[in-house]
Coordinates of C-alpha atoms in Angstrom, one line a residue:
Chain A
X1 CA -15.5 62.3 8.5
X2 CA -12.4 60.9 8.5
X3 CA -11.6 60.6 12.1
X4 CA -14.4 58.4 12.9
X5 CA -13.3 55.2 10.6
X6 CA -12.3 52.6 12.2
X7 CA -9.0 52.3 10.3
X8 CA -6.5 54.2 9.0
X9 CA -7.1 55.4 6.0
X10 CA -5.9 54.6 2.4
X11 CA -4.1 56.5 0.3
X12 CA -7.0 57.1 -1.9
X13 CA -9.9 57.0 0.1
X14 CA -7.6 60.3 1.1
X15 CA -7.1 61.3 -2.7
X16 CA -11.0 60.8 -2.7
X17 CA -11.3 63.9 0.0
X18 CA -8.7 66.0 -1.3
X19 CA -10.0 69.4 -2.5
X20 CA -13.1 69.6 0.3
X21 CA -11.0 68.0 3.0
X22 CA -7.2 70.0 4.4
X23 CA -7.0 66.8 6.7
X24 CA -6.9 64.7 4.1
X25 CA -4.5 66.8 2.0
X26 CA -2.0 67.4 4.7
X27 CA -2.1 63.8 5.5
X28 CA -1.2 62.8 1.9
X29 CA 1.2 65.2 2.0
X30 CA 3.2 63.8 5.1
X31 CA 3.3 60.2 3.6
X32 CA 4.9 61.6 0.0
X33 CA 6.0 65.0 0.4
X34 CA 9.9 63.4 1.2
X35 CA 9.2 61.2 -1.9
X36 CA 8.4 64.1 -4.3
X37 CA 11.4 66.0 -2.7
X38 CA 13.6 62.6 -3.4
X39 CA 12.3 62.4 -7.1
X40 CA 12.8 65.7 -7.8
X41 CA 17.0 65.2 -6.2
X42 CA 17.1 61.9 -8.4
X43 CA 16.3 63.8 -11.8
X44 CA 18.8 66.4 -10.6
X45 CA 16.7 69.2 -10.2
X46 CA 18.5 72.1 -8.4
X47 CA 16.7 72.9 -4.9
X48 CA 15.1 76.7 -5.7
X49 CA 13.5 74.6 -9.0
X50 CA 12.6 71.6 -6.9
X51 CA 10.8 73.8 -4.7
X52 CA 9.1 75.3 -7.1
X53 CA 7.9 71.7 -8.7
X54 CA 6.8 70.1 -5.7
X55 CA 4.2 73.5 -4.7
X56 CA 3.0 73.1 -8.1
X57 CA 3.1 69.3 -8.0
X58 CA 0.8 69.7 -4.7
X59 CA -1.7 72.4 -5.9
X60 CA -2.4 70.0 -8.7
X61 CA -2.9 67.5 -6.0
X62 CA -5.3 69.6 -4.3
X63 CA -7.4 70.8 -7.1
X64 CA -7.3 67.3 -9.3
X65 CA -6.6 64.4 -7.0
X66 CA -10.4 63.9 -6.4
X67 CA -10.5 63.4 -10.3
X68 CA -7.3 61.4 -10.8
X69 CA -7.9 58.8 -13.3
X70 CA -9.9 55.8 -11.5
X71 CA -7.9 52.9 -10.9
X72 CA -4.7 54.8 -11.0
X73 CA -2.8 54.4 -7.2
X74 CA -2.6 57.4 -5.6
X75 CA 0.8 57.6 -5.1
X76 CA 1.8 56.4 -8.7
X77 CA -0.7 59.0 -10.3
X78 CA 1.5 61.9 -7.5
X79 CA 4.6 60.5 -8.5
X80 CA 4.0 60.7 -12.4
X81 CA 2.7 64.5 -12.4
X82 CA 6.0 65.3 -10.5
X83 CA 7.8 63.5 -13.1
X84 CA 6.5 65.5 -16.1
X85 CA 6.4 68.9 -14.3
X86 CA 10.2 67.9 -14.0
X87 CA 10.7 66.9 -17.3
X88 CA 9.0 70.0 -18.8
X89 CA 10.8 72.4 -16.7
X90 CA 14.4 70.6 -18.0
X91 CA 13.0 70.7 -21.2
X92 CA 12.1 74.6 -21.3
X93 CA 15.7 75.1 -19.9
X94 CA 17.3 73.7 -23.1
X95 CA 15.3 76.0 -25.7
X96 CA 17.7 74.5 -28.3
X97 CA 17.4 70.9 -28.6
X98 CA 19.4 69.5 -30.7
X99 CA 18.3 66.8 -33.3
X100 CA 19.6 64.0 -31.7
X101 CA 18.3 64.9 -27.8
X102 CA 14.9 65.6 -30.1
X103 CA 15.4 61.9 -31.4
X104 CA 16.3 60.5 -27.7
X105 CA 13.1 62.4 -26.2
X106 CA 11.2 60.7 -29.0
X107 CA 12.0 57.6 -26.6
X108 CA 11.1 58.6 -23.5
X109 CA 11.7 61.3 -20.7
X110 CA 14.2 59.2 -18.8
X111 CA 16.9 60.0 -21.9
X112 CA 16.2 63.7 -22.6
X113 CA 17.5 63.8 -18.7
X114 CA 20.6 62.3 -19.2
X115 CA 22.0 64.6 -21.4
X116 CA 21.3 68.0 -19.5
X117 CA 24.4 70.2 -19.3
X118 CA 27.5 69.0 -16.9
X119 CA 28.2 71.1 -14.4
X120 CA 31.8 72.6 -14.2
X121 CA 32.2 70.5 -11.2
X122 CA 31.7 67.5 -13.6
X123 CA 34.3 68.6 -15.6
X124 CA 36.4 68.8 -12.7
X125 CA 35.7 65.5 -11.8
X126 CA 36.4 64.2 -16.0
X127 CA 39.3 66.1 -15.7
X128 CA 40.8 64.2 -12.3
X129 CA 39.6 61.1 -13.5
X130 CA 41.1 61.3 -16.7
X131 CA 44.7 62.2 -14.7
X132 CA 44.7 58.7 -13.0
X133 CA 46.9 56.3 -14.0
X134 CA 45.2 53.7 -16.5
X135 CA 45.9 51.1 -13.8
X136 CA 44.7 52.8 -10.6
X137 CA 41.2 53.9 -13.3
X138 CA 40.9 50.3 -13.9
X139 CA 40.9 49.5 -10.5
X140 CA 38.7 52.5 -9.8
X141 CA 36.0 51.5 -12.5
X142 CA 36.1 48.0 -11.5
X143 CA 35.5 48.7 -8.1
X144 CA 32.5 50.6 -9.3
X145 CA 31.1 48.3 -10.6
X146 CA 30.8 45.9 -7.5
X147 CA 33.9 44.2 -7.9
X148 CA 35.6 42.8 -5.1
X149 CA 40.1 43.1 -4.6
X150 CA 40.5 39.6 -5.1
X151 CA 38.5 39.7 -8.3
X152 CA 40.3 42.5 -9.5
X153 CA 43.6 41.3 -8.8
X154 CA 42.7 37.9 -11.1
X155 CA 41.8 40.2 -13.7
X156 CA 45.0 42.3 -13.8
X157 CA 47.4 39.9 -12.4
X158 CA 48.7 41.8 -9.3
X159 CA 48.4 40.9 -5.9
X160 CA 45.0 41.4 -3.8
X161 CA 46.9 43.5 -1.2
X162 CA 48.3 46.2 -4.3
X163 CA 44.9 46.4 -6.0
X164 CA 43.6 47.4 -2.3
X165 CA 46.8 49.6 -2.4
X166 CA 46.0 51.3 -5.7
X167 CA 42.7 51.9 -5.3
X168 CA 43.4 54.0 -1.7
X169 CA 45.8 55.7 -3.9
X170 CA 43.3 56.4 -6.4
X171 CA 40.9 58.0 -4.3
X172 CA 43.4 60.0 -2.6
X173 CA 44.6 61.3 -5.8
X174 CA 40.6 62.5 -7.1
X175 CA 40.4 63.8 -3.4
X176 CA 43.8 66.2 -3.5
X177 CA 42.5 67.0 -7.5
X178 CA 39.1 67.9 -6.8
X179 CA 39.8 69.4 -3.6
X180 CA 37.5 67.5 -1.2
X181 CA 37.4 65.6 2.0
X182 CA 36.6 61.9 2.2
Chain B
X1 CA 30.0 69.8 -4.5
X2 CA 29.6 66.4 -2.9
X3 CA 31.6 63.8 -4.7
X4 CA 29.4 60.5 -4.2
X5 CA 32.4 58.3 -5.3
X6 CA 34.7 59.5 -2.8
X7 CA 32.1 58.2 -0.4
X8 CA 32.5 54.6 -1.9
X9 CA 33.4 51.7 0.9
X10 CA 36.2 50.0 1.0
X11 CA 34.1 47.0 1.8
X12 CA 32.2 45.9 -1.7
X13 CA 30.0 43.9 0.8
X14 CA 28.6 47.4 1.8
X15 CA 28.0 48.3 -1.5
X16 CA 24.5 47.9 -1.3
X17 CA 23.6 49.8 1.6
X18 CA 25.7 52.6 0.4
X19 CA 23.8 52.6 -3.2
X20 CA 20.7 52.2 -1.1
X21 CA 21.3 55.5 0.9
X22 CA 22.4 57.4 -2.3
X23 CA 19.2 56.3 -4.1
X24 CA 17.0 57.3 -1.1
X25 CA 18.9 60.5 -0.7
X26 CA 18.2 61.4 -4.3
X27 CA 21.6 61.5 -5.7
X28 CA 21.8 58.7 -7.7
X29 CA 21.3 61.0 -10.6
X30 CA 24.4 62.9 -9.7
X31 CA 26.1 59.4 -9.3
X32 CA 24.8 58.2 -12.7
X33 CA 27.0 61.4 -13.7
X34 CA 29.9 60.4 -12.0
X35 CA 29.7 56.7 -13.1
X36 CA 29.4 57.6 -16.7
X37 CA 33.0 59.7 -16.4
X38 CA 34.6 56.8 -14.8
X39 CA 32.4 54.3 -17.3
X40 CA 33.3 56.5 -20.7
X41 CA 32.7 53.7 -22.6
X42 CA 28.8 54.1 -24.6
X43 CA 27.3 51.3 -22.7
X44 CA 24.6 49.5 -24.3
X45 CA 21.0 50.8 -24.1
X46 CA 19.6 47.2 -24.2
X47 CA 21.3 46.1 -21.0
X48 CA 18.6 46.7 -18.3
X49 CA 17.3 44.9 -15.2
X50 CA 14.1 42.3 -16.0
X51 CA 11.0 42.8 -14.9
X52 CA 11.2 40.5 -11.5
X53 CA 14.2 41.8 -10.3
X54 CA 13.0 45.6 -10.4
X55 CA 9.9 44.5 -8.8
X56 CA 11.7 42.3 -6.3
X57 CA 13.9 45.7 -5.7
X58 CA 10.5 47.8 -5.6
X59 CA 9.4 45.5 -2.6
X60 CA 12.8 44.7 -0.6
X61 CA 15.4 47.2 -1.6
X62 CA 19.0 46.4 -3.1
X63 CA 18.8 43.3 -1.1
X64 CA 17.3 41.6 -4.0
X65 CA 20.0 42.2 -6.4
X66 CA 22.6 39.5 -7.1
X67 CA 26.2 40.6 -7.1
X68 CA 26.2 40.2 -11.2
X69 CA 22.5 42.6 -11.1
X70 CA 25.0 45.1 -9.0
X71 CA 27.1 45.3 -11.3
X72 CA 24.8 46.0 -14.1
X73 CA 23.4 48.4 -12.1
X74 CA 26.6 50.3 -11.2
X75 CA 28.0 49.7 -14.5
X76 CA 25.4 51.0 -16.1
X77 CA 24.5 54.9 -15.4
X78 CA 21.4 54.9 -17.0
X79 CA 20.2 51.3 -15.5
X80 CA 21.0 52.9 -12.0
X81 CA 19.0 56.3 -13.0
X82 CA 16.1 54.3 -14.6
X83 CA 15.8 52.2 -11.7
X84 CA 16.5 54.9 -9.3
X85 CA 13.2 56.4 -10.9
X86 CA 11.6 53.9 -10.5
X87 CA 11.7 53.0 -6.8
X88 CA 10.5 56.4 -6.5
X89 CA 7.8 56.3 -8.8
X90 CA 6.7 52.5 -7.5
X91 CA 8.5 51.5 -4.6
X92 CA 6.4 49.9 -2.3
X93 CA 6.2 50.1 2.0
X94 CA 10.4 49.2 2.4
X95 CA 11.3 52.6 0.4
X96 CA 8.6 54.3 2.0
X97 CA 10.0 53.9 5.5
X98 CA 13.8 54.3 3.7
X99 CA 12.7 57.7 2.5
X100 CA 11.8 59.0 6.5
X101 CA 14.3 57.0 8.1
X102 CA 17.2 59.6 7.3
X103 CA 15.9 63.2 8.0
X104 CA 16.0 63.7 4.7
X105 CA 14.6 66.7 3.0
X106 CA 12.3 67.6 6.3
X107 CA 13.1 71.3 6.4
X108 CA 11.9 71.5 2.9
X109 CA 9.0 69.4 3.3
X110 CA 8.1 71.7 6.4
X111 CA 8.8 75.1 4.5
X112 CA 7.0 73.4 1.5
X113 CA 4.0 73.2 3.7
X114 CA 4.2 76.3 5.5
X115 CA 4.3 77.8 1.4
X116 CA 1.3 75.8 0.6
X117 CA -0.8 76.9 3.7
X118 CA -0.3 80.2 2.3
X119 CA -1.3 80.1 -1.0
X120 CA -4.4 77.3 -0.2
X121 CA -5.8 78.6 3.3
X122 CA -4.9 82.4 3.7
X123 CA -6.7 83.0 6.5
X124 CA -5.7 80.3 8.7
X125 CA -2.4 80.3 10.5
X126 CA 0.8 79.0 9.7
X127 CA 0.3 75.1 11.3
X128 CA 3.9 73.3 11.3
X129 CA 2.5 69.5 10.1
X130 CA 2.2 67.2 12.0
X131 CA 2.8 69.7 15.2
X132 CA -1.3 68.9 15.8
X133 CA -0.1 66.0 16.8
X134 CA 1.4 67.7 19.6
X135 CA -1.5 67.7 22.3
X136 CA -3.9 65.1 20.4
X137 CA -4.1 61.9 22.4
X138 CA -3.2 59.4 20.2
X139 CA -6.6 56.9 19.5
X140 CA -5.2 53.7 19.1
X141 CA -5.8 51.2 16.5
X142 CA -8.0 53.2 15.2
X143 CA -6.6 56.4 12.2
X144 CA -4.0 57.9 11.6
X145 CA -3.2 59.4 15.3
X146 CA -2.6 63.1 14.0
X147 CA -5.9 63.2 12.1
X148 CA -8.0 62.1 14.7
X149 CA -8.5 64.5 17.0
X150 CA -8.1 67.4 14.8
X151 CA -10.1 70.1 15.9
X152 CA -9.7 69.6 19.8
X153 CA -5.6 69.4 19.7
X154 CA -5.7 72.4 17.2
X155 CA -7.8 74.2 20.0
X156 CA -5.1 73.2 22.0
X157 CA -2.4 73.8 20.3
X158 CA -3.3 77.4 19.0
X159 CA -3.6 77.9 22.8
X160 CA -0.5 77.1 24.1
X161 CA 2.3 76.9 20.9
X162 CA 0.6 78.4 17.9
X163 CA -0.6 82.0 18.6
X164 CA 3.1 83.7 19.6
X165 CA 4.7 81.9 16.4
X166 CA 2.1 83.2 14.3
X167 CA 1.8 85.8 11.8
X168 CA 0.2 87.8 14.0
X169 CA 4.0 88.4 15.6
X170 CA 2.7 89.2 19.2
X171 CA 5.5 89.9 21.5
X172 CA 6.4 87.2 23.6
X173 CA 7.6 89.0 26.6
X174 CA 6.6 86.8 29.5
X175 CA 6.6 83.6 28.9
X176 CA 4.8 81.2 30.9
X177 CA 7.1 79.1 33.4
X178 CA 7.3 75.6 32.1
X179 CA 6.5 73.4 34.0
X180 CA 9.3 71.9 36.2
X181 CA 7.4 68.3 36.6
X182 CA 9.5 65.6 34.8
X183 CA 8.2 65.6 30.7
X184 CA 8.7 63.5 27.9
X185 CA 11.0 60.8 27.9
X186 CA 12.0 61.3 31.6
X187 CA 8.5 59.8 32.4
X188 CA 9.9 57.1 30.7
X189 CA 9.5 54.5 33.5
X190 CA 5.8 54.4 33.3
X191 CA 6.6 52.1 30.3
X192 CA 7.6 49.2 32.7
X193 CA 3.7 48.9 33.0
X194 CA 3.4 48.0 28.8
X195 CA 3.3 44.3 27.7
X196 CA 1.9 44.8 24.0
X197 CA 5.2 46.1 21.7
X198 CA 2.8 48.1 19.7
X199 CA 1.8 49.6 22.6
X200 CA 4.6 50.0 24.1
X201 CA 5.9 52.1 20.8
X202 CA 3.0 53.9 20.5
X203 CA 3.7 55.2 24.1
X204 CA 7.7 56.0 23.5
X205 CA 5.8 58.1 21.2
X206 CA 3.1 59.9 22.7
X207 CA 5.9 60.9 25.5
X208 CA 8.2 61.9 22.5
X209 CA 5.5 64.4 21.7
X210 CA 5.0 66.4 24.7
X211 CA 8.1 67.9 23.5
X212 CA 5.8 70.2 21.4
X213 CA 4.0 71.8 24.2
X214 CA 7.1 72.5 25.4
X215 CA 7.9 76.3 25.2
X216 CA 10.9 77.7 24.2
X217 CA 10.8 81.5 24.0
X218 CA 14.6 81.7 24.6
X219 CA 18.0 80.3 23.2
X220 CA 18.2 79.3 27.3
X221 CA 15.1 77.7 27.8
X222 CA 15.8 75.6 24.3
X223 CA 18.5 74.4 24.9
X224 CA 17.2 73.6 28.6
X225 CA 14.4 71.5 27.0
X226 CA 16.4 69.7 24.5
X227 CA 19.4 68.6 27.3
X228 CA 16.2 67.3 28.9
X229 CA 15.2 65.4 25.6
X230 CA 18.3 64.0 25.6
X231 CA 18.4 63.1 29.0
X232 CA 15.2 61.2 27.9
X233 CA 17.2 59.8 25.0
X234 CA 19.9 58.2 27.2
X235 CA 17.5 56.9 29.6
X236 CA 15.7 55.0 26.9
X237 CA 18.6 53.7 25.3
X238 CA 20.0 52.4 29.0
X239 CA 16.4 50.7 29.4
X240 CA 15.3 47.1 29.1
X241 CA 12.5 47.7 27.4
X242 CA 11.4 43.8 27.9
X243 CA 8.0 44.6 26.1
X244 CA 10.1 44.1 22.9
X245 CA 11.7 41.0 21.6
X246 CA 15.6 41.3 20.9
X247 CA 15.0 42.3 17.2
X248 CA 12.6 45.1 18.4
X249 CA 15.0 46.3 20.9
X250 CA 17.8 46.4 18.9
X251 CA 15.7 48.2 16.2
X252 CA 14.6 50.8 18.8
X253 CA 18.4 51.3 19.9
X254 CA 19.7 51.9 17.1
X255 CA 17.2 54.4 15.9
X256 CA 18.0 56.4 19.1
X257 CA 21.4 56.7 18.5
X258 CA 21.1 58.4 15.9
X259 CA 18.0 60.7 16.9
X260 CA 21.0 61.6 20.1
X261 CA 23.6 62.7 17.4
X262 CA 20.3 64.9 16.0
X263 CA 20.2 66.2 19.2
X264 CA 23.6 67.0 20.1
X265 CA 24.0 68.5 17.1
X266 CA 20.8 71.0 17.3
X267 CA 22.4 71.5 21.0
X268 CA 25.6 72.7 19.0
X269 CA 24.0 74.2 16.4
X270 CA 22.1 76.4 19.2
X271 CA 25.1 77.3 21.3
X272 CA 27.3 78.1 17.9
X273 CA 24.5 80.1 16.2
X274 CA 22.2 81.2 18.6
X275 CA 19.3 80.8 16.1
X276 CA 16.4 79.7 18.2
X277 CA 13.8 79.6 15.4
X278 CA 15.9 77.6 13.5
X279 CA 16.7 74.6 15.9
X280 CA 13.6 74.7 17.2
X281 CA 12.1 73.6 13.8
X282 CA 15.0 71.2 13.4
X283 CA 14.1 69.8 17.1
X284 CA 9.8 69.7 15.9
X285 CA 11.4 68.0 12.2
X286 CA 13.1 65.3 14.4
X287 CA 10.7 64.7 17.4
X288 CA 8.2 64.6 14.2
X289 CA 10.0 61.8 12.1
X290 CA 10.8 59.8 15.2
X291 CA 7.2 59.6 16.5
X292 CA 6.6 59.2 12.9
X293 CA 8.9 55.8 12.6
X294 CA 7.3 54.8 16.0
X295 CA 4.0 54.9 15.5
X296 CA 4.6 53.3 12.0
X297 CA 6.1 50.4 13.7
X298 CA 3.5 49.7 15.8
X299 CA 1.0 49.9 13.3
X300 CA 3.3 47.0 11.6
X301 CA 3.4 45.0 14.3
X302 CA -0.4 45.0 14.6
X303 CA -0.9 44.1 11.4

């Protein structure tokens, strides 16, 4: 029994019980349902389909994860089945691949991802961006990217103080364009 | 629609912690999306983080990354969703405590549960997880604290919380007084008597959870109980706590400032909707995560 060892137990002397033991399942599921729920947000799975993943994601668990493959982590064995159960789910919702996505999945699952659909609220957002000034995108995009004013400012040749300036403006502009609150 | 680069500080030394809370969140895929509008330019697909800083990021966080590996990372949208993915798929115990820290997803982890109870174990009622934790005296340094126990604090529990929530729908029509004897955090003095942090913790904890025996058939008597939590909260962010060393302290403050806003909020959330079922569970999902992020302290510090 569990509850009589003497320390608290692993995540796969846990996987080991799984499928004879509930204890042991809801336990496992307390340490990575938020994880499966975070992986699922992360490859931009809406939340009626993410739902639907992680119940199937956790049935597998608890019909297979006695027999996951030996050796494999718990976790890193969990985390991969909700990976492909995402990935196959995108990839039934695009019944038209087209030669190039087929060429990019050849690759890898990470890719076929990226190129799902935009939404039309990413169009919205192209469509803001693309009404910037060049300056206040540059100062935009290089604040993106980690730069700090006075780095910017070097780069462009203007003053610390109007890079700061632009890049207020900037945001205030994609705010009153895409109609949102900071 | 959430716009995450509206949300971008205006201090680039907080860049970190705000890519950090994106990733956790799970929206660094909907930033990647964002980035790559304001990035239009095809960025190379050889440009990548090496092997020892995504590890080093696996084990501490964004902290590891160098200014120039920031950059990559948020110039790049498909570095960022790569290793976004990966933190998820390898992260080690620094994620796994960033991942519980903010609330996030817990309704859906609970209704997730609540679905799988269904389908797995018909006949058994609906058991909120973790809410066996309610009555089960916590064994210390020993398991898990809500495993051990099991069947006597589901006894319990089905006695005194379960059965009227359950799918059996019986009429609560006279509820039981609670009990007017001070509860949970209020008791909070008896901590004076803990010299061991871990302890000490654990016990912050173990009051936490007599929340869950407390009843709450009516909007009234919620709100009652949590304005009594948060009593509890204020008292043990005004104490001393000298059991814990000034990190420790400061750790537990700041952690129950924010559990207050969680309770003010249900509080409002209750007076503007009048949805008991639905704070309650938000009230359980907190008092859960917090003795949660206790109890996984202390274990830390024993170890």
């Amino acid at each position: 029994m569990l509850a009589l060892m003497n320390t608290t137990p692993t995540d796969d002397e846990l996987a080991a019980q799984v499928g004879a033991d509930r204890n042991a399942f809801e336990v496992l599921y307390q340490r990575y349902a938020r994880r499966v729920f975070g992986l699922l947000a992360t490859l931009k799975l809406d939340t009626h389909a993410a739902d639907d993943v992680a119940q199937q994601v956790w049935l597998k668990v608890w019909q297979s994860a006695a027999c996951k493959p030996h050796g494999s982590p718990f976790s890193l064995w969990l985390m991969q089945i909700t990976r492909n159960a995402a990935v196959d789910l995108l990839r039934k919702r695009r019944p038209l691949a087209m030669p190039e996505e087929m060429q990019i999945a050849a690759t890898g699952h990470h890719d076929v991802l990226e190129d799902v659909e935009e939404s039309a609220d990413m169009e919205r957002f192209r469509i803001c961006v693309a009404k910037l000034p060049d300056v206040e995108r540059r100062v935009l995009q290089s604040r993106l990217e980690g730069l700090d004013s006075p780095s910017i400012a070097a780069t462009i040749h203007l003053t610390t103080e109007r890079v700061h300036r632009i890049f207020h403006d900037a945001k205030q502009k994609l705010q009153r364009c895409l109609g949102v609150g900071i | 629609m959430k716009y995450l680069t509206m949300t971008l500080p205006d201090d680039p030394a907080e860049l970190r912690t705000w890519l950090e809370t994106i990733i956790a969140h799970g929206d660094a895929g909907r930033l990647a999306d964002e980035l790559a509008v304001i990035h239009p330019t095809p960025r190379s697909r050889t440009v990548s983080l090496s092997a020892d800083i995504t590890d080093a990021v696996r084990q501490r966080g964004l902290t590891a990354l160098d200014d120039r590996q920031l950059q990559t990372v948020l110039g790049n949208p498909r570095v960022l969703r790569s290793l976004a993915e990966d933190v998820f798929l390898h992260g080690g115990a620094y994620w796994s405590q960033r991942f519980v820290q903010d609330f996030q997803f817990d309704d859906r982890v609970i209704h997730g549960w609540h679905q799988l109870q269904t389908q797995l174990f018909p006949n058994e009622l609906l058991v909120t997880p973790m809410v066996t934790l309610a009555v089960a005296p916590k064994p210390r340094r020993t398991i898990s604290p809500w495993l051990a126990s099991f069947a006597t604090a589901a006894v319990i529990f089905l006695a005194i919380y379960l059965i009227p929530r359950s799918k059996t729908n019986i009429p609560v029509t006279n509820p039981p007084a609670v009990a007017s004897t001070r509860w949970g955090w209020q008791r909070a003095d008896e901590l004076a008597a803990i010299t061991k942090p871990a302890d000490y913790l654990d016990r912050i904890a173990d009051l936490a959870d007599e929340w869950k025996a407390q009843q709450t058939p009516t909007a009234l008597a919620l709100s009652e109980r949590i304005t009594e939590f948060r009593h509890g909260c204020t008292r043990i962010q005004l104490m001393e706590h000298n059991a814990l060393n000034a990190e420790q302290r400061q750790d537990l403050l700041s952690r129950c400032q924010k559990w207050a806003k969680k309770f003010d909020q249900n509080l409002i959330d209750l007076e503007t909707t009048g949805d008991t079922e639905k704070v309650r569970l938000a009230m359980d999902t907190t008092v859960t995560q917090l003795t949660t992020v206790l109890r996984e302290q202390a274990v830390k510090l024993r170890t």
